Amino acid sequence: MSALKYWLWLTELPGLTNQTRLALLQHFPTPEDVYYAEAEEVLLTEGITREQAILLENKDCAAADRILADCQRLNVNILTLQDAGYPNRLRNIYDPPCLLYVRGRLPAFDDEAAVAVVGTRDCTPYGVSCAEKLGHGLAAGGAVVVSGLARGIDSAALRGALRAGGTVAAVLGNGTDVIYPPENQYLYEDVAAAGALVSEYPPGTPPDGRHFPVRNRILSGLSLAALVVEAPERSGALITAGTALEQGRDVFAVPGPIDAPASVGCNRLIRDGAGLAASGWDILSVYHSRFPHRLCFSAHLGLWRCEFTNTIPDDSQSLNLSATDSRRLKHLNTFHKFSDDFCIQLLYVRVLTHKSNKAVYIYAVLLLSCNAAAKFYDASFQRFLLRLIVFGHLGKTLIRYLALNIILVKPLNDGVEFVYPCLCLLQLPFFIPECFFGFRFG
């Protein structure tokens, strides 16, 4: 009998808890040794009762044979707790599953910045929008997005991550061949193609309300952090947050309106010390020093990337770079500095190398979009924009746009040099007509 069959026999024996199985595997080297052990030897295992030892006298392997046949037919891989491919991050939690059933390609979680994104099934449009944007931002920045494939926030986060072309993993409370909810059929296939469907339950296992709180420990166990997007006062997502804290993981939450029932749980998490997440970079910035070659600066711009995806010209097709600028761009892309200067320099290259007025305008908008959270708009960034204007790189239209942006959008604080208000005032005669009759890109 193959070694895998003994694992299936042990995990499918009725009446044994996961903690009991783990205790047996600590006492005996392998499940095969458990299978052939005498009752007296089994009773030497710490925490094992005589009733549980009697259960182990059942040597029927019919269920194991059926599961093996199903996994072969459905192309589902089985990982045991002792396999090299089993994630150490998950193996080291208090209650790791003895087996993982995997459909697709399991990411190398120990080498990845994985973030679990969870939330309520009864979500609001605000929650769906936040989940999609944050999922997109995390995946675009190089993180693995892990979620539960449940209706609502889970599905929205996975859709956003898939649109970014990222790697995803879904942890299920049923068999990997059972689609739940039914409307997620195509999402199931997309997740399996771009990452993995993971479950501790064998194929054919139907969804059960008791399974979902139990699977939450796997969600957080595979991840570095758990992000709660939207959760009412009583929510399974808060169970995941609690499990993450018990496992020593970081917890982040998306703030919501103070009078919104769907955001009560998130707001309380933030009040109690969870990190506030308004973009993918709010999470990934904590881990980029640990994964410098995995995480990239695009997560910094994750929120606007969703909105500008169809507007930004593709670099490989539309950038007509000189040999010098090509080398510079390649250098910047190879050695991510994860700094404000890196973002500014890369966009600066794009502005200088686009001849089209419309493209120049788009990239100038993106330069200003970098400070959506007031992270870049400091004196050095203002001097950079002024330098572009003074040397005439951006043209008349962009000068007007920048001045209007500074006047109407960017507050002038005490640290701003007098030249900026002067520049704004000088451009007012150009603005007033065009504000009423529309911008011209000529």
Short mmCIF file of C-alpha atoms in Angstrom, two decimals:
data_model
loop_
_atom_site.label_atom_id
_atom_site.label_comp_id
_atom_site.label_asym_id
_atom_site.label_seq_id
_atom_site.Cartn_x
_atom_site.Cartn_y
_atom_site.Cartn_z
CA MET A 1 0.00 0.00 0.00
CA SER A 2 1.40 3.44 -0.92
CA ALA A 3 2.46 5.82 1.82
CA LEU A 4 -0.14 8.38 0.71
CA LYS A 5 -2.94 5.90 1.36
CA TYR A 6 -1.97 5.73 5.05
CA TRP A 7 -2.27 9.51 5.27
CA LEU A 8 -5.73 9.37 3.75
CA TRP A 9 -6.74 6.55 6.08
CA LEU A 10 -5.69 8.59 9.13
CA THR A 11 -7.36 11.83 8.06
CA GLU A 12 -10.62 10.14 7.05
CA LEU A 13 -11.10 8.08 10.21
CA PRO A 14 -14.35 9.32 11.81
CA GLY A 15 -14.20 10.53 15.40
CA LEU A 16 -10.62 11.85 15.37
CA THR A 17 -9.91 15.56 15.66
CA ASN A 18 -7.06 17.27 13.83
CA GLN A 19 -5.25 17.74 17.15
CA THR A 20 -5.47 14.00 17.78
CA ARG A 21 -3.94 13.24 14.38
CA LEU A 22 -1.14 15.74 14.99
CA ALA A 23 -0.43 14.15 18.38
CA LEU A 24 -0.17 10.73 16.73
CA LEU A 25 2.20 12.09 14.09
CA GLN A 26 4.41 13.54 16.81
CA HIS A 27 4.60 10.18 18.57
CA PHE A 28 4.93 7.97 15.50
CA PRO A 29 7.28 8.75 12.58
CA THR A 30 4.65 8.18 9.85
CA PRO A 31 0.95 7.33 9.45
CA GLU A 32 2.05 3.87 8.35
CA ASP A 33 3.48 3.31 11.82
CA VAL A 34 0.17 4.45 13.30
CA TYR A 35 -1.68 2.01 11.04
CA TYR A 36 0.30 -1.00 12.27
CA ALA A 37 0.68 0.09 15.93
CA GLU A 38 -0.83 -1.95 18.75
CA ALA A 39 -3.47 -0.35 20.99
CA GLU A 40 -1.09 -0.34 23.98
CA GLU A 41 1.51 1.59 21.97
CA VAL A 42 -1.10 4.06 20.72
CA LEU A 43 -2.15 4.79 24.31
CA LEU A 44 1.37 6.00 25.02
CA THR A 45 0.66 9.00 22.81
CA GLU A 46 0.07 12.12 24.88
CA GLY A 47 -3.59 13.10 25.03
CA ILE A 48 -4.96 9.95 23.38
CA THR A 49 -7.92 8.32 25.14
CA ARG A 50 -8.83 4.63 25.07
CA GLU A 51 -11.91 5.46 22.95
CA GLN A 52 -9.75 7.12 20.34
CA ALA A 53 -7.34 4.18 20.37
CA ILE A 54 -10.28 1.88 19.62
CA LEU A 55 -11.18 4.03 16.60
CA LEU A 56 -7.71 3.36 15.18
CA GLU A 57 -8.49 -0.36 15.06
CA ASN A 58 -10.61 0.37 11.97
CA LYS A 59 -8.22 -0.51 9.12
CA ASP A 60 -10.70 -0.02 6.26
CA CYS A 61 -9.02 1.89 3.40
CA ALA A 62 -12.00 2.07 1.02
CA ALA A 63 -12.35 5.84 1.58
CA ALA A 64 -8.64 6.31 0.89
CA ASP A 65 -8.89 4.37 -2.37
CA ARG A 66 -11.87 6.45 -3.48
CA ILE A 67 -10.11 9.74 -2.71
CA LEU A 68 -6.98 8.69 -4.57
CA ALA A 69 -9.06 7.80 -7.62
CA ASP A 70 -10.96 11.11 -7.45
CA CYS A 71 -7.77 13.15 -7.15
CA GLN A 72 -6.24 11.39 -10.13
CA ARG A 73 -9.38 11.93 -12.19
CA LEU A 74 -9.72 15.61 -11.22
CA ASN A 75 -6.00 16.43 -11.41
CA VAL A 76 -5.86 17.34 -7.72
CA ASN A 77 -2.52 17.08 -5.93
CA ILE A 78 -2.19 15.98 -2.31
CA LEU A 79 0.41 17.54 0.00
CA THR A 80 1.12 15.92 3.37
CA LEU A 81 2.44 17.65 6.44
CA GLN A 82 5.80 15.94 5.92
CA ASP A 83 6.19 16.85 2.23
CA ALA A 84 8.89 19.32 1.22
CA GLY A 85 6.34 21.31 -0.78
CA TYR A 86 4.12 21.88 2.25
CA PRO A 87 4.49 25.57 3.24
CA ASN A 88 6.59 25.98 6.39
CA ARG A 89 4.61 29.11 7.15
CA LEU A 90 1.51 26.95 7.54
CA ARG A 91 3.30 23.99 9.12
CA ASN A 92 4.42 26.19 12.01
CA ILE A 93 0.96 27.30 13.16
CA TYR A 94 -0.70 25.70 16.19
CA ASP A 95 -3.15 23.51 14.26
CA PRO A 96 -1.85 22.84 10.71
CA PRO A 97 -3.91 20.57 8.46
CA CYS A 98 -2.41 17.12 7.98
CA LEU A 99 -3.26 17.18 4.26
CA LEU A 100 -3.80 19.82 1.62
CA TYR A 101 -5.70 19.11 -1.57
CA VAL A 102 -4.45 21.46 -4.28
CA ARG A 103 -5.87 22.13 -7.70
CA GLY A 104 -3.58 24.29 -9.79
CA ARG A 105 -0.08 25.41 -8.91
CA LEU A 106 0.55 26.20 -5.26
CA PRO A 107 2.68 29.35 -4.85
CA ALA A 108 5.94 29.02 -2.91
CA PHE A 109 4.39 30.74 0.09
CA ASP A 110 7.56 30.74 2.15
CA ASP A 111 9.19 32.98 -0.47
CA GLU A 112 6.15 35.17 -1.17
CA ALA A 113 4.55 38.20 0.43
CA ALA A 114 1.07 36.70 0.71
CA VAL A 115 -1.85 38.73 2.04
CA ALA A 116 -5.20 37.25 3.03
CA VAL A 117 -8.09 39.50 1.96
CA VAL A 118 -11.37 38.75 3.71
CA GLY A 119 -14.71 40.37 4.39
CA THR A 120 -18.42 39.93 4.69
CA ARG A 121 -20.60 38.17 2.15
CA ASP A 122 -23.31 40.84 2.59
CA CYS A 123 -21.08 43.66 1.40
CA THR A 124 -21.89 47.14 0.14
CA PRO A 125 -20.85 48.66 -3.21
CA TYR A 126 -18.18 50.54 -1.27
CA GLY A 127 -16.79 47.26 0.05
CA VAL A 128 -16.77 45.64 -3.39
CA SER A 129 -14.95 48.63 -4.89
CA CYS A 130 -12.35 48.67 -2.10
CA ALA A 131 -11.79 44.92 -2.33
CA GLU A 132 -11.25 45.02 -6.09
CA LYS A 133 -8.88 47.99 -5.92
CA LEU A 134 -6.88 46.62 -3.00
CA GLY A 135 -6.71 43.17 -4.57
CA HIS A 136 -5.48 44.78 -7.78
CA GLY A 137 -2.94 46.93 -5.95
CA LEU A 138 -1.54 44.03 -3.92
CA ALA A 139 -1.22 41.76 -6.96
CA ALA A 140 0.24 44.52 -9.13
CA GLY A 141 2.85 45.10 -6.44
CA GLY A 142 3.95 41.47 -6.46
CA ALA A 143 2.01 40.01 -3.54
CA VAL A 144 0.06 36.75 -3.60
CA VAL A 145 -3.58 37.46 -2.81
CA VAL A 146 -5.20 34.74 -0.68
CA SER A 147 -8.92 34.66 -0.10
CA GLY A 148 -11.84 32.32 0.46
CA LEU A 149 -13.81 32.51 -2.80
CA ALA A 150 -16.97 33.24 -0.85
CA ARG A 151 -19.63 35.55 -2.18
CA GLY A 152 -18.93 39.26 -1.62
CA ILE A 153 -15.57 40.65 -0.54
CA ASP A 154 -13.59 37.44 -1.16
CA SER A 155 -14.68 37.19 -4.77
CA ALA A 156 -14.16 40.90 -5.42
CA ALA A 157 -10.58 40.80 -4.10
CA LEU A 158 -9.72 37.82 -6.29
CA ARG A 159 -11.24 39.47 -9.35
CA GLY A 160 -9.11 42.56 -8.78
CA ALA A 161 -5.95 40.48 -8.33
CA LEU A 162 -6.66 38.47 -11.48
CA ARG A 163 -7.16 41.66 -13.50
CA ALA A 164 -3.70 42.75 -12.38
CA GLY A 165 -2.25 39.47 -13.68
CA GLY A 166 -1.17 38.42 -10.21
CA THR A 167 -0.85 35.09 -8.44
CA VAL A 168 -3.81 34.08 -6.29
CA ALA A 169 -4.84 31.27 -3.96
CA ALA A 170 -8.30 30.43 -2.67
CA VAL A 171 -8.81 28.40 0.51
CA LEU A 172 -12.10 26.53 0.42
CA GLY A 173 -14.45 25.08 3.02
CA ASN A 174 -15.42 22.29 0.63
CA GLY A 175 -13.77 20.01 -1.93
CA THR A 176 -11.79 21.67 -4.71
CA ASP A 177 -14.24 20.22 -7.26
CA VAL A 178 -17.33 21.64 -5.55
CA ILE A 179 -18.22 25.12 -6.78
CA TYR A 180 -19.66 27.27 -4.03
CA PRO A 181 -21.33 29.67 -4.49
CA PRO A 182 -22.57 28.46 -7.89
CA GLU A 183 -22.17 31.85 -9.56
CA ASN A 184 -18.39 31.64 -9.03
CA GLN A 185 -17.89 28.85 -11.56
CA TYR A 186 -15.73 30.91 -13.92
CA LEU A 187 -13.87 32.52 -11.04
CA TYR A 188 -12.97 29.02 -9.79
CA GLU A 189 -11.43 28.21 -13.15
CA ASP A 190 -9.55 31.51 -13.30
CA VAL A 191 -8.08 31.04 -9.81
CA ALA A 192 -6.98 27.48 -10.62
CA ALA A 193 -5.30 28.76 -13.81
CA ALA A 194 -3.53 31.71 -12.14
CA GLY A 195 -2.70 30.03 -8.83
CA ALA A 196 -4.31 27.35 -6.72
CA LEU A 197 -7.51 26.14 -5.11
CA VAL A 198 -6.63 24.78 -1.67
CA SER A 199 -8.69 22.71 0.76
CA GLU A 200 -8.14 20.31 3.63
CA TYR A 201 -11.29 18.50 2.56
CA PRO A 202 -11.21 15.75 -0.10
CA PRO A 203 -12.95 16.07 -3.48
CA GLY A 204 -16.70 15.78 -3.30
CA THR A 205 -16.99 17.35 0.17
CA PRO A 206 -20.03 19.69 0.14
CA PRO A 207 -19.90 23.12 1.79
CA ASP A 208 -20.72 23.00 5.48
CA GLY A 209 -21.15 25.93 7.84
CA ARG A 210 -18.77 24.30 10.32
CA HIS A 211 -15.98 24.11 7.75
CA PHE A 212 -15.61 27.82 7.07
CA PRO A 213 -14.48 29.04 10.53
CA VAL A 214 -12.01 26.11 10.60
CA ARG A 215 -10.52 26.93 7.19
CA ASN A 216 -9.82 30.51 8.33
CA ARG A 217 -6.70 29.31 10.17
CA ILE A 218 -5.30 28.20 6.79
CA LEU A 219 -6.11 31.56 5.19
CA SER A 220 -4.12 33.45 7.80
CA GLY A 221 -1.52 30.69 8.20
CA LEU A 222 -0.44 30.95 4.55
CA SER A 223 -0.17 34.73 4.75
CA LEU A 224 2.00 37.40 6.29
CA ALA A 225 -0.97 39.61 6.99
CA ALA A 226 -4.76 39.58 6.98
CA LEU A 227 -6.70 42.47 5.45
CA VAL A 228 -10.33 42.91 6.51
CA VAL A 229 -12.10 45.02 3.90
CA GLU A 230 -15.62 45.12 5.31
CA ALA A 231 -17.04 43.34 8.34
CA PRO A 232 -20.10 43.92 10.53
CA GLU A 233 -20.05 43.42 14.27
CA ARG A 234 -20.41 39.63 13.93
CA SER A 235 -18.53 38.37 10.91
CA GLY A 236 -16.42 35.40 9.89
CA ALA A 237 -13.81 37.88 8.70
CA LEU A 238 -13.26 38.91 12.32
CA ILE A 239 -12.60 35.25 13.14
CA THR A 240 -9.85 35.31 10.51
CA ALA A 241 -8.44 38.49 12.05
CA GLY A 242 -8.41 36.87 15.48
CA THR A 243 -6.74 33.74 14.11
CA ALA A 244 -4.13 35.89 12.37
CA LEU A 245 -3.28 37.64 15.64
CA GLU A 246 -2.98 34.29 17.42
CA GLN A 247 -0.56 33.15 14.70
CA GLY A 248 1.55 36.30 15.02
CA ARG A 249 0.40 37.81 11.73
CA ASP A 250 -0.25 41.48 11.06
CA VAL A 251 -3.83 42.67 10.70
CA PHE A 252 -5.00 45.55 8.52
CA ALA A 253 -8.47 46.94 7.98
CA VAL A 254 -10.20 49.31 5.58
CA PRO A 255 -11.97 52.17 7.38
CA GLY A 256 -15.62 52.82 6.64
CA PRO A 257 -18.35 55.31 7.57
CA ILE A 258 -18.90 55.41 11.32
CA ASP A 259 -22.61 54.79 10.90
CA ALA A 260 -22.30 51.93 8.40
CA PRO A 261 -23.20 48.54 9.94
CA ALA A 262 -20.95 46.73 7.43
CA SER A 263 -17.89 48.68 8.66
CA VAL A 264 -18.35 48.34 12.42
CA GLY A 265 -15.90 45.44 12.67
CA CYS A 266 -13.22 47.15 10.56
CA ASN A 267 -13.43 50.42 12.46
CA ARG A 268 -13.10 48.55 15.76
CA LEU A 269 -10.07 46.67 14.50
CA ILE A 270 -8.40 49.97 13.60
CA ARG A 271 -9.35 51.41 16.98
CA ASP A 272 -7.76 48.40 18.68
CA GLY A 273 -4.47 48.73 16.80
CA ALA A 274 -4.90 47.17 13.35
CA GLY A 275 -3.14 48.93 10.49
CA LEU A 276 -5.23 51.22 8.33
CA ALA A 277 -5.15 50.16 4.68
CA ALA A 278 -6.23 52.61 1.98
CA SER A 279 -4.01 51.19 -0.76
CA GLY A 280 -1.98 48.09 -1.50
CA TRP A 281 1.22 49.91 -0.65
CA ASP A 282 0.02 50.63 2.90
CA ILE A 283 0.46 46.88 3.45
CA LEU A 284 3.33 46.01 1.13
CA SER A 285 5.54 48.85 2.37
CA VAL A 286 5.83 46.91 5.64
CA TYR A 287 7.35 43.91 3.82
CA HIS A 288 9.29 45.32 0.86
CA SER A 289 12.59 45.18 2.77
CA ARG A 290 12.06 41.43 3.29
CA PHE A 291 11.07 40.80 -0.33
CA PRO A 292 13.00 43.40 -2.37
CA HIS A 293 12.89 41.31 -5.54
CA ARG A 294 9.22 40.36 -5.20
CA LEU A 295 7.50 43.64 -4.46
CA CYS A 296 7.57 46.54 -6.89
CA PHE A 297 6.64 50.18 -6.71
CA SER A 298 3.47 49.75 -8.80
CA ALA A 299 1.66 48.83 -5.60
CA HIS A 300 2.37 52.43 -4.53
CA LEU A 301 0.07 53.52 -7.35
CA GLY A 302 -2.35 50.62 -7.03
CA LEU A 303 -5.50 52.70 -6.62
CA TRP A 304 -5.12 54.80 -9.75
CA ARG A 305 -3.77 51.92 -11.86
CA CYS A 306 -7.30 50.50 -11.86
CA GLU A 307 -8.64 53.73 -13.30
CA PHE A 308 -5.90 54.48 -15.83
CA THR A 309 -5.23 50.97 -17.13
CA ASN A 310 -6.87 51.70 -20.49
CA THR A 311 -5.38 55.19 -20.75
CA ILE A 312 -1.66 54.71 -20.13
CA PRO A 313 0.23 53.79 -23.32
CA ASP A 314 2.11 50.52 -23.01
CA ASP A 315 5.83 51.20 -22.61
CA SER A 316 6.99 48.47 -24.97
CA GLN A 317 4.80 49.77 -27.80
CA SER A 318 4.64 53.51 -27.41
CA LEU A 319 7.91 54.63 -25.77
CA ASN A 320 10.45 55.74 -28.37
CA LEU A 321 13.47 55.92 -26.10
CA SER A 322 16.98 56.97 -26.96
CA ALA A 323 19.77 54.55 -26.12
CA THR A 324 20.60 56.54 -22.97
CA ASP A 325 17.00 56.66 -21.74
CA SER A 326 16.55 52.97 -22.53
CA ARG A 327 19.50 52.10 -20.34
CA ARG A 328 18.21 54.36 -17.61
CA LEU A 329 14.74 52.87 -17.70
CA LYS A 330 16.15 49.34 -17.68
CA HIS A 331 18.31 50.24 -14.69
CA LEU A 332 15.34 51.65 -12.80
CA ASN A 333 13.19 48.62 -13.54
CA THR A 334 15.94 46.22 -12.53
CA PHE A 335 16.94 47.90 -9.28
CA HIS A 336 13.71 48.96 -7.62
CA LYS A 337 14.56 51.68 -5.12
CA PHE A 338 11.08 51.82 -3.59
CA SER A 339 11.38 55.55 -3.04
CA ASP A 340 9.62 58.70 -4.08
CA ASP A 341 12.57 59.51 -6.35
CA PHE A 342 12.17 56.23 -8.23
CA CYS A 343 8.50 56.92 -9.03
CA ILE A 344 9.25 60.48 -10.06
CA GLN A 345 12.25 59.56 -12.21
CA LEU A 346 10.38 56.82 -14.05
CA LEU A 347 7.46 59.09 -14.87
CA TYR A 348 9.93 61.86 -15.76
CA VAL A 349 11.48 59.56 -18.39
CA ARG A 350 8.04 58.90 -19.79
CA VAL A 351 7.19 62.61 -20.03
CA LEU A 352 10.44 63.46 -21.78
CA THR A 353 10.20 60.66 -24.32
CA HIS A 354 6.60 61.08 -25.46
CA LYS A 355 6.15 63.48 -28.35
CA SER A 356 2.36 63.43 -28.34
CA ASN A 357 0.79 66.31 -26.41
CA LYS A 358 -1.93 63.98 -25.17
CA ALA A 359 0.58 61.44 -23.87
CA VAL A 360 2.57 64.19 -22.14
CA TYR A 361 -0.62 65.41 -20.52
CA ILE A 362 -1.53 61.90 -19.32
CA TYR A 363 1.85 61.34 -17.71
CA ALA A 364 1.78 64.74 -16.09
CA VAL A 365 -1.56 63.82 -14.55
CA LEU A 366 0.06 60.63 -13.26
CA LEU A 367 2.92 62.63 -11.77
CA LEU A 368 0.39 64.56 -9.75
CA SER A 369 -1.60 61.40 -9.01
CA CYS A 370 1.45 60.07 -7.19
CA ASN A 371 0.53 62.35 -4.32
CA ALA A 372 -3.07 61.28 -3.96
CA ALA A 373 -2.30 60.54 -0.30
CA ALA A 374 0.01 63.58 0.10
CA LYS A 375 3.03 61.28 0.21
CA PHE A 376 5.03 62.88 -2.58
CA TYR A 377 3.86 66.48 -2.63
CA ASP A 378 6.66 68.02 -0.64
CA ALA A 379 9.16 70.78 -1.45
CA SER A 380 11.47 68.50 -3.46
CA PHE A 381 8.60 67.31 -5.64
CA GLN A 382 7.46 70.89 -6.20
CA ARG A 383 10.98 71.90 -7.21
CA PHE A 384 11.03 69.00 -9.66
CA LEU A 385 7.82 70.16 -11.33
CA LEU A 386 9.05 73.74 -11.41
CA ARG A 387 12.30 72.60 -13.04
CA LEU A 388 10.33 70.88 -15.78
CA ILE A 389 8.28 74.01 -16.34
CA VAL A 390 11.21 76.43 -16.33
CA PHE A 391 13.18 74.42 -18.86
CA GLY A 392 10.16 74.11 -21.12
CA HIS A 393 9.96 70.32 -21.20
CA LEU A 394 6.22 70.08 -20.74
CA GLY A 395 4.78 72.78 -22.95
CA LYS A 396 2.16 75.48 -22.50
CA THR A 397 -0.83 73.21 -21.90
CA LEU A 398 0.85 71.36 -19.06
CA ILE A 399 2.04 74.58 -17.40
CA ARG A 400 -1.58 75.64 -17.24
CA TYR A 401 -2.69 72.29 -15.91
CA LEU A 402 -0.03 72.30 -13.19
CA ALA A 403 -0.89 75.81 -12.10
CA LEU A 404 -4.60 74.99 -11.94
CA ASN A 405 -3.82 71.85 -9.97
CA ILE A 406 -1.67 73.75 -7.48
CA ILE A 407 -4.27 76.50 -7.04
CA LEU A 408 -7.43 74.41 -6.78
CA VAL A 409 -6.23 71.01 -5.53
CA LYS A 410 -2.94 71.25 -3.67
CA PRO A 411 -3.03 73.30 -0.45
CA LEU A 412 -0.20 75.78 -0.10
CA ASN A 413 1.53 75.31 3.23
CA ASP A 414 4.23 77.22 5.04
CA GLY A 415 7.00 75.21 3.39
CA VAL A 416 6.13 76.25 -0.17
CA GLU A 417 8.47 78.80 -1.70
CA PHE A 418 6.99 82.07 -2.94
CA VAL A 419 7.72 81.19 -6.55
CA TYR A 420 4.85 78.69 -6.73
CA PRO A 421 2.06 81.13 -5.90
CA CYS A 422 3.67 83.57 -8.31
CA LEU A 423 3.71 80.93 -11.04
CA CYS A 424 0.05 80.19 -10.39
CA LEU A 425 -0.92 83.85 -10.60
CA LEU A 426 0.99 84.29 -13.85
CA GLN A 427 -0.98 81.43 -15.41
CA LEU A 428 -4.44 82.64 -14.34
CA PRO A 429 -5.07 84.62 -17.56
CA PHE A 430 -4.54 81.41 -19.55
CA PHE A 431 -6.80 79.40 -17.28
CA ILE A 432 -9.99 81.34 -16.94
CA PRO A 433 -11.03 81.03 -20.63
CA GLU A 434 -10.04 77.40 -20.88
CA CYS A 435 -11.77 76.44 -17.63
CA PHE A 436 -15.06 77.55 -19.18
CA PHE A 437 -14.52 76.38 -22.75
CA GLY A 438 -12.54 73.16 -22.10
CA PHE A 439 -8.89 72.19 -22.29
CA ARG A 440 -7.15 72.08 -25.62
CA PHE A 441 -4.34 69.60 -26.23
CA GLY A 442 -2.69 71.71 -28.90
#
